[in-house]
Amino acid sequence: MSKISNLPDVEFYDILEDHNHYIWLAADKGLYRYNGNNYQKFTNPNQKANSLFQLKLDQEGRLWCSNIYGQLFYVENDTLHLFYDASKLVKGQLSPFEITNTSIRLFTVDGIYDIILKDKNIIKLFEGMSVSESTHNDLSYVIKMNENGRTSKEKQNWYQITNGQIKLLKTFTSKYRMQSPKVYAFKNSALLNFKEQGKNQLYIYKTETDDVLKLKTPKSLEDLTIYNITSLNNDYWFLTTSGVFIFN
C-alpha cells in the first residue's frame, strides 16, 4: 500500500481531518500532516517515543495527540508542542484522554484526572479504573470499575462528570456480568451499550429530562457486535459486524 500511495509509514494508529481539510496521521514513526500532495512530519525535541496516538481537535481547531509515556502534545503554528508529561499518572499505559473547555481529562488505571489548560494544575476526580468513557464538550460519561480493580458481577455504576462534579446516573445490578460496556456521548444525550448473556442491552440518558431509560433493543441488533455508535441529523448510526443500522 505504501508503494501505491507513497505513505510515510506502514503502521497507522489514527487518522483525522481538521477544519482546514488537512489529513493527520498518527503513525509508528510519528505524526504526519497530508495536504493532498505532500506529507509533513511533526516532532518535538522532548518526545520520548516516535509513535503517537489518539488524534483529537479542541474547540480552537488545534490537534492533540499522546503517546504511551503519557506525554500530551498539541499542534499550533505548525509546531508540535508538549503540553504536559503525565508519565507518573499513566504508569506506562496508553491512557484515553478527552478535551473539555477547561482541561485535558485523563483516564488512567488509577483514576480520572483533570489537567487544567490554564495552569496545568492536576485535579483528581475519581479513584480507580474506568471501563469506558466518552466526552462531549464538558460532559463526560463513565462506567466505573469497583475499588478492587475488577468489574463487579453484581453492580456497575454509570456516572456523569461536569465542571468537576460527579453525578451517579444509574446503578446496574445483576447476577450476570456486564460484558464489553461502551458509553457514547452526544450533544443532548448519552448511550450505553453492553451485552448480558450474549444479548445487546441499550440505555439512553437525556440531559433535558435528566433520566436514564432502557431502550428496547431491535431484533436486528440483539446478537451483533457493535463497534461504534454515532449521531447524525438526530439519527443514531450503529456500526456492527453486519453493516450499518440507522435508528431515529
PDB file of C-alpha atoms in Angstrom:
ATOM      1  CA  MET A   1       0.000   0.000   0.000  1.00  0.00           C
ATOM      2  CA  SER A   2       2.832   2.415   0.818  1.00  0.00           C
ATOM      3  CA  LYS A   3       4.297   1.814  -2.662  1.00  0.00           C
ATOM      4  CA  ILE A   4       0.980   2.740  -4.297  1.00  0.00           C
ATOM      5  CA  SER A   5       0.173   5.908  -2.355  1.00  0.00           C
ATOM      6  CA  ASN A   6       3.645   6.820  -1.046  1.00  0.00           C
ATOM      7  CA  LEU A   7       2.510   6.716   2.551  1.00  0.00           C
ATOM      8  CA  PRO A   8       5.127   7.882   5.064  1.00  0.00           C
ATOM      9  CA  ASP A   9       4.776   4.753   7.218  1.00  0.00           C
ATOM     10  CA  VAL A  10       3.315   1.240   7.125  1.00  0.00           C
ATOM     11  CA  GLU A  11       1.670   1.213  10.561  1.00  0.00           C
ATOM     12  CA  PHE A  12      -1.003   3.775  11.483  1.00  0.00           C
ATOM     13  CA  TYR A  13      -2.985   4.156  14.716  1.00  0.00           C
ATOM     14  CA  ASP A  14      -5.349   7.027  13.971  1.00  0.00           C
ATOM     15  CA  ILE A  15      -6.459   9.361  11.183  1.00  0.00           C
ATOM     16  CA  LEU A  16      -8.299  12.687  11.356  1.00  0.00           C
ATOM     17  CA  GLU A  17      -9.313  15.539   9.050  1.00  0.00           C
ATOM     18  CA  ASP A  18      -9.097  19.016  10.560  1.00  0.00           C
ATOM     19  CA  HIS A  19     -11.144  22.138   9.798  1.00  0.00           C
ATOM     20  CA  ASN A  20      -8.713  23.172   7.066  1.00  0.00           C
ATOM     21  CA  HIS A  21      -9.131  19.767   5.368  1.00  0.00           C
ATOM     22  CA  TYR A  22      -5.628  18.596   6.197  1.00  0.00           C
ATOM     23  CA  ILE A  23      -5.369  14.858   6.861  1.00  0.00           C
ATOM     24  CA  TRP A  24      -3.450  13.948  10.016  1.00  0.00           C
ATOM     25  CA  LEU A  25      -1.909  10.523  10.527  1.00  0.00           C
ATOM     26  CA  ALA A  26      -0.744   9.125  13.865  1.00  0.00           C
ATOM     27  CA  ALA A  27       1.809   6.505  12.923  1.00  0.00           C
ATOM     28  CA  ASP A  28       4.513   4.260  14.317  1.00  0.00           C
ATOM     29  CA  LYS A  29       7.221   6.680  13.191  1.00  0.00           C
ATOM     30  CA  GLY A  30       5.433   9.848  14.248  1.00  0.00           C
ATOM     31  CA  LEU A  31       2.793  12.448  13.391  1.00  0.00           C
ATOM     32  CA  TYR A  32       2.205  13.428   9.765  1.00  0.00           C
ATOM     33  CA  ARG A  33       0.045  16.023   8.010  1.00  0.00           C
ATOM     34  CA  TYR A  34      -1.052  15.488   4.418  1.00  0.00           C
ATOM     35  CA  ASN A  35      -2.070  18.467   2.257  1.00  0.00           C
ATOM     36  CA  GLY A  36      -3.141  16.484  -0.799  1.00  0.00           C
ATOM     37  CA  ASN A  37       0.345  16.398  -2.286  1.00  0.00           C
ATOM     38  CA  ASN A  38       2.961  16.012   0.429  1.00  0.00           C
ATOM     39  CA  TYR A  39       3.409  14.713   3.963  1.00  0.00           C
ATOM     40  CA  GLN A  40       4.911  16.912   6.672  1.00  0.00           C
ATOM     41  CA  LYS A  41       6.295  15.267   9.804  1.00  0.00           C
ATOM     42  CA  PHE A  42       5.868  16.905  13.224  1.00  0.00           C
ATOM     43  CA  THR A  43       8.227  16.155  16.102  1.00  0.00           C
ATOM     44  CA  ASN A  44       9.125  17.583  19.484  1.00  0.00           C
ATOM     45  CA  PRO A  45      12.644  17.511  20.990  1.00  0.00           C
ATOM     46  CA  ASN A  46      11.248  16.229  24.311  1.00  0.00           C
ATOM     47  CA  GLN A  47       9.317  13.380  22.697  1.00  0.00           C
ATOM     48  CA  LYS A  48      10.083  10.085  24.489  1.00  0.00           C
ATOM     49  CA  ALA A  49       8.823   7.863  21.636  1.00  0.00           C
ATOM     50  CA  ASN A  50       8.114   8.288  17.933  1.00  0.00           C
ATOM     51  CA  SER A  51       4.713   6.552  17.979  1.00  0.00           C
ATOM     52  CA  LEU A  52       1.740   8.823  18.615  1.00  0.00           C
ATOM     53  CA  PHE A  53      -1.937   8.012  19.185  1.00  0.00           C
ATOM     54  CA  GLN A  54      -5.425   9.446  19.837  1.00  0.00           C
ATOM     55  CA  LEU A  55      -5.813  12.361  17.437  1.00  0.00           C
ATOM     56  CA  LYS A  56      -8.349  14.920  18.670  1.00  0.00           C
ATOM     57  CA  LEU A  57      -9.339  18.514  17.892  1.00  0.00           C
ATOM     58  CA  ASP A  58     -10.115  21.125  20.530  1.00  0.00           C
ATOM     59  CA  GLN A  59     -12.600  23.995  20.162  1.00  0.00           C
ATOM     60  CA  GLU A  60      -9.900  26.210  18.662  1.00  0.00           C
ATOM     61  CA  GLY A  61      -9.176  23.632  15.972  1.00  0.00           C
ATOM     62  CA  ARG A  62      -5.804  22.606  17.426  1.00  0.00           C
ATOM     63  CA  LEU A  63      -4.795  18.998  17.003  1.00  0.00           C
ATOM     64  CA  TRP A  64      -3.886  16.970  20.108  1.00  0.00           C
ATOM     65  CA  CYS A  65      -2.269  13.549  20.494  1.00  0.00           C
ATOM     66  CA  SER A  66      -0.498  11.401  23.072  1.00  0.00           C
ATOM     67  CA  ASN A  67       1.982   8.567  23.489  1.00  0.00           C
ATOM     68  CA  ILE A  68       2.322   5.563  25.803  1.00  0.00           C
ATOM     69  CA  TYR A  69       4.538   7.582  28.153  1.00  0.00           C
ATOM     70  CA  GLY A  70       1.675   9.916  28.974  1.00  0.00           C
ATOM     71  CA  GLN A  71       3.039  12.883  27.045  1.00  0.00           C
ATOM     72  CA  LEU A  72       0.258  15.116  25.724  1.00  0.00           C
ATOM     73  CA  PHE A  73       1.013  17.198  22.640  1.00  0.00           C
ATOM     74  CA  TYR A  74      -0.781  19.825  20.575  1.00  0.00           C
ATOM     75  CA  VAL A  75      -0.021  21.469  17.238  1.00  0.00           C
ATOM     76  CA  GLU A  76      -0.026  25.244  16.973  1.00  0.00           C
ATOM     77  CA  ASN A  77       1.671  27.489  14.389  1.00  0.00           C
ATOM     78  CA  ASP A  78       2.972  24.412  12.548  1.00  0.00           C
ATOM     79  CA  THR A  79       4.844  23.233  15.656  1.00  0.00           C
ATOM     80  CA  LEU A  80       4.284  20.218  17.884  1.00  0.00           C
ATOM     81  CA  HIS A  81       4.231  21.459  21.489  1.00  0.00           C
ATOM     82  CA  LEU A  82       4.496  19.334  24.632  1.00  0.00           C
ATOM     83  CA  PHE A  83       1.609  20.367  26.878  1.00  0.00           C
ATOM     84  CA  TYR A  84       2.205  18.016  29.795  1.00  0.00           C
ATOM     85  CA  ASP A  85       4.196  14.903  30.695  1.00  0.00           C
ATOM     86  CA  ALA A  86       1.788  12.689  32.665  1.00  0.00           C
ATOM     87  CA  SER A  87       4.113   9.668  32.857  1.00  0.00           C
ATOM     88  CA  LYS A  88       3.708   9.457  36.639  1.00  0.00           C
ATOM     89  CA  LEU A  89      -0.068   9.249  36.226  1.00  0.00           C
ATOM     90  CA  VAL A  90      -0.354   6.756  33.351  1.00  0.00           C
ATOM     91  CA  LYS A  91       2.412   4.403  34.540  1.00  0.00           C
ATOM     92  CA  GLY A  92       3.332   3.078  31.112  1.00  0.00           C
ATOM     93  CA  GLN A  93      -0.240   2.589  29.879  1.00  0.00           C
ATOM     94  CA  LEU A  94      -1.768   4.289  26.849  1.00  0.00           C
ATOM     95  CA  SER A  95      -4.464   6.180  28.723  1.00  0.00           C
ATOM     96  CA  PRO A  96      -7.508   7.662  26.951  1.00  0.00           C
ATOM     97  CA  PHE A  97      -7.920  11.419  27.195  1.00  0.00           C
ATOM     98  CA  GLU A  98     -10.677  13.874  26.334  1.00  0.00           C
ATOM     99  CA  ILE A  99     -10.596  17.632  25.775  1.00  0.00           C
ATOM    100  CA  THR A 100     -13.048  19.761  27.763  1.00  0.00           C
ATOM    101  CA  ASN A 101     -13.446  23.537  27.694  1.00  0.00           C
ATOM    102  CA  THR A 102     -11.072  23.963  30.644  1.00  0.00           C
ATOM    103  CA  SER A 103      -8.970  20.818  30.903  1.00  0.00           C
ATOM    104  CA  ILE A 104      -7.486  17.687  29.456  1.00  0.00           C
ATOM    105  CA  ARG A 105      -9.346  14.825  31.130  1.00  0.00           C
ATOM    106  CA  LEU A 106      -7.108  11.798  31.536  1.00  0.00           C
ATOM    107  CA  PHE A 107      -8.488   8.322  32.249  1.00  0.00           C
ATOM    108  CA  THR A 108      -5.785   6.160  33.850  1.00  0.00           C
ATOM    109  CA  VAL A 109      -5.598   2.791  35.590  1.00  0.00           C
ATOM    110  CA  ASP A 110      -5.512   4.600  38.944  1.00  0.00           C
ATOM    111  CA  GLY A 111      -8.150   7.246  38.412  1.00  0.00           C
ATOM    112  CA  ILE A 112      -9.535  10.119  36.373  1.00  0.00           C
ATOM    113  CA  TYR A 113      -7.627  13.402  36.361  1.00  0.00           C
ATOM    114  CA  ASP A 114      -8.287  16.888  35.019  1.00  0.00           C
ATOM    115  CA  ILE A 115      -5.167  18.711  33.845  1.00  0.00           C
ATOM    116  CA  ILE A 116      -6.220  22.356  33.805  1.00  0.00           C
ATOM    117  CA  LEU A 117      -5.390  24.028  30.493  1.00  0.00           C
ATOM    118  CA  LYS A 118      -4.712  27.425  32.029  1.00  0.00           C
ATOM    119  CA  ASP A 119      -2.140  26.484  34.676  1.00  0.00           C
ATOM    120  CA  LYS A 120      -1.607  22.684  34.295  1.00  0.00           C
ATOM    121  CA  ASN A 121      -2.774  22.028  37.841  1.00  0.00           C
ATOM    122  CA  ILE A 122      -3.891  18.434  38.458  1.00  0.00           C
ATOM    123  CA  ILE A 123      -7.313  17.639  39.951  1.00  0.00           C
ATOM    124  CA  LYS A 124      -8.144  14.013  40.747  1.00  0.00           C
ATOM    125  CA  LEU A 125     -11.819  13.354  40.080  1.00  0.00           C
ATOM    126  CA  PHE A 126     -12.032   9.618  40.648  1.00  0.00           C
ATOM    127  CA  GLU A 127     -10.127   6.801  42.304  1.00  0.00           C
ATOM    128  CA  GLY A 128      -9.767   3.586  40.308  1.00  0.00           C
ATOM    129  CA  MET A 129     -10.088   2.498  36.709  1.00  0.00           C
ATOM    130  CA  SER A 130     -12.971   3.280  34.376  1.00  0.00           C
ATOM    131  CA  VAL A 131     -14.224   0.625  31.964  1.00  0.00           C
ATOM    132  CA  SER A 132     -15.493   3.032  29.300  1.00  0.00           C
ATOM    133  CA  GLU A 133     -15.652   6.782  28.886  1.00  0.00           C
ATOM    134  CA  SER A 134     -16.850   9.358  26.381  1.00  0.00           C
ATOM    135  CA  THR A 135     -16.970  13.166  26.409  1.00  0.00           C
ATOM    136  CA  HIS A 136     -18.938  15.833  24.561  1.00  0.00           C
ATOM    137  CA  ASN A 137     -17.839  19.401  25.342  1.00  0.00           C
ATOM    138  CA  ASP A 138     -17.666  19.487  29.171  1.00  0.00           C
ATOM    139  CA  LEU A 139     -19.839  16.431  29.817  1.00  0.00           C
ATOM    140  CA  SER A 140     -18.068  13.133  30.430  1.00  0.00           C
ATOM    141  CA  TYR A 141     -19.801   9.792  30.919  1.00  0.00           C
ATOM    142  CA  VAL A 142     -18.019   6.939  32.669  1.00  0.00           C
ATOM    143  CA  ILE A 143     -18.671   3.309  33.513  1.00  0.00           C
ATOM    144  CA  LYS A 144     -16.699   2.795  36.692  1.00  0.00           C
ATOM    145  CA  MET A 145     -14.879  -0.276  37.941  1.00  0.00           C
ATOM    146  CA  ASN A 146     -15.145  -1.176  41.607  1.00  0.00           C
ATOM    147  CA  GLU A 147     -12.377  -0.486  44.107  1.00  0.00           C
ATOM    148  CA  ASN A 148     -10.601  -3.836  43.823  1.00  0.00           C
ATOM    149  CA  GLY A 149      -9.914  -3.206  40.120  1.00  0.00           C
ATOM    150  CA  ARG A 150     -12.294  -5.832  38.773  1.00  0.00           C
ATOM    151  CA  THR A 151     -15.665  -5.277  37.200  1.00  0.00           C
ATOM    152  CA  SER A 152     -18.307  -6.219  39.750  1.00  0.00           C
ATOM    153  CA  LYS A 153     -20.528  -9.151  38.783  1.00  0.00           C
ATOM    154  CA  GLU A 154     -23.442  -7.594  40.616  1.00  0.00           C
ATOM    155  CA  LYS A 155     -23.113  -3.818  40.425  1.00  0.00           C
ATOM    156  CA  GLN A 156     -21.777  -1.325  37.882  1.00  0.00           C
ATOM    157  CA  ASN A 157     -22.186   2.435  38.084  1.00  0.00           C
ATOM    158  CA  TRP A 158     -22.761   4.933  35.276  1.00  0.00           C
ATOM    159  CA  TYR A 159     -21.516   8.431  36.138  1.00  0.00           C
ATOM    160  CA  GLN A 160     -21.661  11.872  34.570  1.00  0.00           C
ATOM    161  CA  ILE A 161     -18.835  14.365  35.154  1.00  0.00           C
ATOM    162  CA  THR A 162     -19.411  18.070  34.540  1.00  0.00           C
ATOM    163  CA  ASN A 163     -17.434  21.046  35.847  1.00  0.00           C
ATOM    164  CA  GLY A 164     -15.520  18.697  38.098  1.00  0.00           C
ATOM    165  CA  GLN A 165     -18.726  17.457  39.727  1.00  0.00           C
ATOM    166  CA  ILE A 166     -19.594  13.753  39.687  1.00  0.00           C
ATOM    167  CA  LYS A 167     -23.170  12.532  39.475  1.00  0.00           C
ATOM    168  CA  LEU A 168     -24.376   8.948  39.610  1.00  0.00           C
ATOM    169  CA  LEU A 169     -26.794   8.360  36.729  1.00  0.00           C
ATOM    170  CA  LYS A 170     -27.656   4.720  37.320  1.00  0.00           C
ATOM    171  CA  THR A 171     -26.513   1.628  39.179  1.00  0.00           C
ATOM    172  CA  PHE A 172     -26.853  -1.630  37.286  1.00  0.00           C
ATOM    173  CA  THR A 173     -27.465  -4.634  39.494  1.00  0.00           C
ATOM    174  CA  SER A 174     -27.491  -8.111  38.001  1.00  0.00           C
ATOM    175  CA  LYS A 175     -26.290 -11.610  38.712  1.00  0.00           C
ATOM    176  CA  TYR A 176     -24.701 -11.568  35.264  1.00  0.00           C
ATOM    177  CA  ARG A 177     -21.508  -9.787  34.316  1.00  0.00           C
ATOM    178  CA  MET A 178     -21.825  -6.659  32.194  1.00  0.00           C
ATOM    179  CA  GLN A 179     -19.966  -7.642  29.023  1.00  0.00           C
ATOM    180  CA  SER A 180     -17.997  -5.095  26.967  1.00  0.00           C
ATOM    181  CA  PRO A 181     -19.710  -1.908  28.200  1.00  0.00           C
ATOM    182  CA  LYS A 182     -19.264   1.124  25.953  1.00  0.00           C
ATOM    183  CA  VAL A 183     -20.640   4.610  26.505  1.00  0.00           C
ATOM    184  CA  TYR A 184     -21.162   7.238  23.786  1.00  0.00           C
ATOM    185  CA  ALA A 185     -21.604  10.957  24.496  1.00  0.00           C
ATOM    186  CA  PHE A 186     -23.618  13.254  22.242  1.00  0.00           C
ATOM    187  CA  LYS A 187     -24.893  16.838  22.376  1.00  0.00           C
ATOM    188  CA  ASN A 188     -28.075  16.212  24.392  1.00  0.00           C
ATOM    189  CA  SER A 189     -27.779  12.551  25.300  1.00  0.00           C
ATOM    190  CA  ALA A 190     -25.546   9.586  26.011  1.00  0.00           C
ATOM    191  CA  LEU A 191     -25.956   5.949  25.030  1.00  0.00           C
ATOM    192  CA  LEU A 192     -24.736   2.923  26.936  1.00  0.00           C
ATOM    193  CA  ASN A 193     -24.350  -0.435  25.229  1.00  0.00           C
ATOM    194  CA  PHE A 194     -23.287  -3.724  26.797  1.00  0.00           C
ATOM    195  CA  LYS A 195     -24.045  -7.391  26.457  1.00  0.00           C
ATOM    196  CA  GLU A 196     -25.783  -9.520  29.040  1.00  0.00           C
ATOM    197  CA  GLN A 197     -25.975 -13.265  28.384  1.00  0.00           C
ATOM    198  CA  GLY A 198     -24.847 -12.570  24.828  1.00  0.00           C
ATOM    199  CA  LYS A 199     -27.639 -10.060  24.071  1.00  0.00           C
ATOM    200  CA  ASN A 200     -27.108  -6.346  23.458  1.00  0.00           C
ATOM    201  CA  GLN A 201     -28.593  -4.016  26.069  1.00  0.00           C
ATOM    202  CA  LEU A 202     -29.167  -0.324  25.332  1.00  0.00           C
ATOM    203  CA  TYR A 203     -29.768   2.577  27.726  1.00  0.00           C
ATOM    204  CA  ILE A 204     -30.118   6.270  26.954  1.00  0.00           C
ATOM    205  CA  TYR A 205     -29.570   9.289  29.196  1.00  0.00           C
ATOM    206  CA  LYS A 206     -31.206  12.562  28.128  1.00  0.00           C
ATOM    207  CA  THR A 207     -29.831  15.804  29.530  1.00  0.00           C
ATOM    208  CA  GLU A 208     -33.171  17.593  29.048  1.00  0.00           C
ATOM    209  CA  THR A 209     -35.102  15.231  31.314  1.00  0.00           C
ATOM    210  CA  ASP A 210     -32.113  14.113  33.397  1.00  0.00           C
ATOM    211  CA  ASP A 211     -33.138  10.472  33.428  1.00  0.00           C
ATOM    212  CA  VAL A 212     -31.971   7.089  32.177  1.00  0.00           C
ATOM    213  CA  LEU A 213     -34.274   4.907  30.104  1.00  0.00           C
ATOM    214  CA  LYS A 214     -33.857   1.320  28.976  1.00  0.00           C
ATOM    215  CA  LEU A 215     -34.370   1.002  25.238  1.00  0.00           C
ATOM    216  CA  LYS A 216     -35.881  -1.984  23.514  1.00  0.00           C
ATOM    217  CA  THR A 217     -33.030  -3.442  21.504  1.00  0.00           C
ATOM    218  CA  PRO A 218     -34.075  -4.006  17.878  1.00  0.00           C
ATOM    219  CA  LYS A 219     -34.094  -7.675  16.915  1.00  0.00           C
ATOM    220  CA  SER A 220     -31.624  -6.924  14.137  1.00  0.00           C
ATOM    221  CA  LEU A 221     -29.061  -5.742  16.721  1.00  0.00           C
ATOM    222  CA  GLU A 222     -29.570  -8.238  19.548  1.00  0.00           C
ATOM    223  CA  ASP A 223     -26.764 -10.656  18.711  1.00  0.00           C
ATOM    224  CA  LEU A 224     -24.363  -8.434  16.779  1.00  0.00           C
ATOM    225  CA  THR A 225     -21.111  -6.889  17.919  1.00  0.00           C
ATOM    226  CA  ILE A 226     -21.492  -3.099  17.972  1.00  0.00           C
ATOM    227  CA  TYR A 227     -18.196  -1.393  17.185  1.00  0.00           C
ATOM    228  CA  ASN A 228     -19.328   2.202  17.349  1.00  0.00           C
ATOM    229  CA  ILE A 229     -22.396   4.443  17.626  1.00  0.00           C
ATOM    230  CA  THR A 230     -22.508   7.947  16.206  1.00  0.00           C
ATOM    231  CA  SER A 231     -25.242  10.581  15.872  1.00  0.00           C
ATOM    232  CA  LEU A 232     -26.040  12.319  12.576  1.00  0.00           C
ATOM    233  CA  ASN A 233     -29.072  14.548  11.927  1.00  0.00           C
ATOM    234  CA  ASN A 234     -30.903  13.270  15.022  1.00  0.00           C
ATOM    235  CA  ASP A 235     -30.388   9.656  13.952  1.00  0.00           C
ATOM    236  CA  TYR A 236     -28.188   7.091  15.684  1.00  0.00           C
ATOM    237  CA  TRP A 237     -25.878   5.122  13.403  1.00  0.00           C
ATOM    238  CA  PHE A 238     -24.816   1.689  14.679  1.00  0.00           C
ATOM    239  CA  LEU A 239     -21.637   0.254  13.137  1.00  0.00           C
ATOM    240  CA  THR A 240     -21.788  -3.525  13.539  1.00  0.00           C
ATOM    241  CA  THR A 241     -20.457  -6.845  12.295  1.00  0.00           C
ATOM    242  CA  SER A 242     -23.347  -6.945   9.810  1.00  0.00           C
ATOM    243  CA  GLY A 243     -23.067  -3.400   8.497  1.00  0.00           C
ATOM    244  CA  VAL A 244     -24.552  -0.029   9.447  1.00  0.00           C
ATOM    245  CA  PHE A 245     -28.012   0.333  11.014  1.00  0.00           C
ATOM    246  CA  ILE A 246     -29.745   3.730  11.365  1.00  0.00           C
ATOM    247  CA  PHE A 247     -32.401   4.436  14.010  1.00  0.00           C
ATOM    248  CA  ASN A 248     -34.274   7.609  14.897  1.00  0.00           C
TER     249      ASN A 248
END
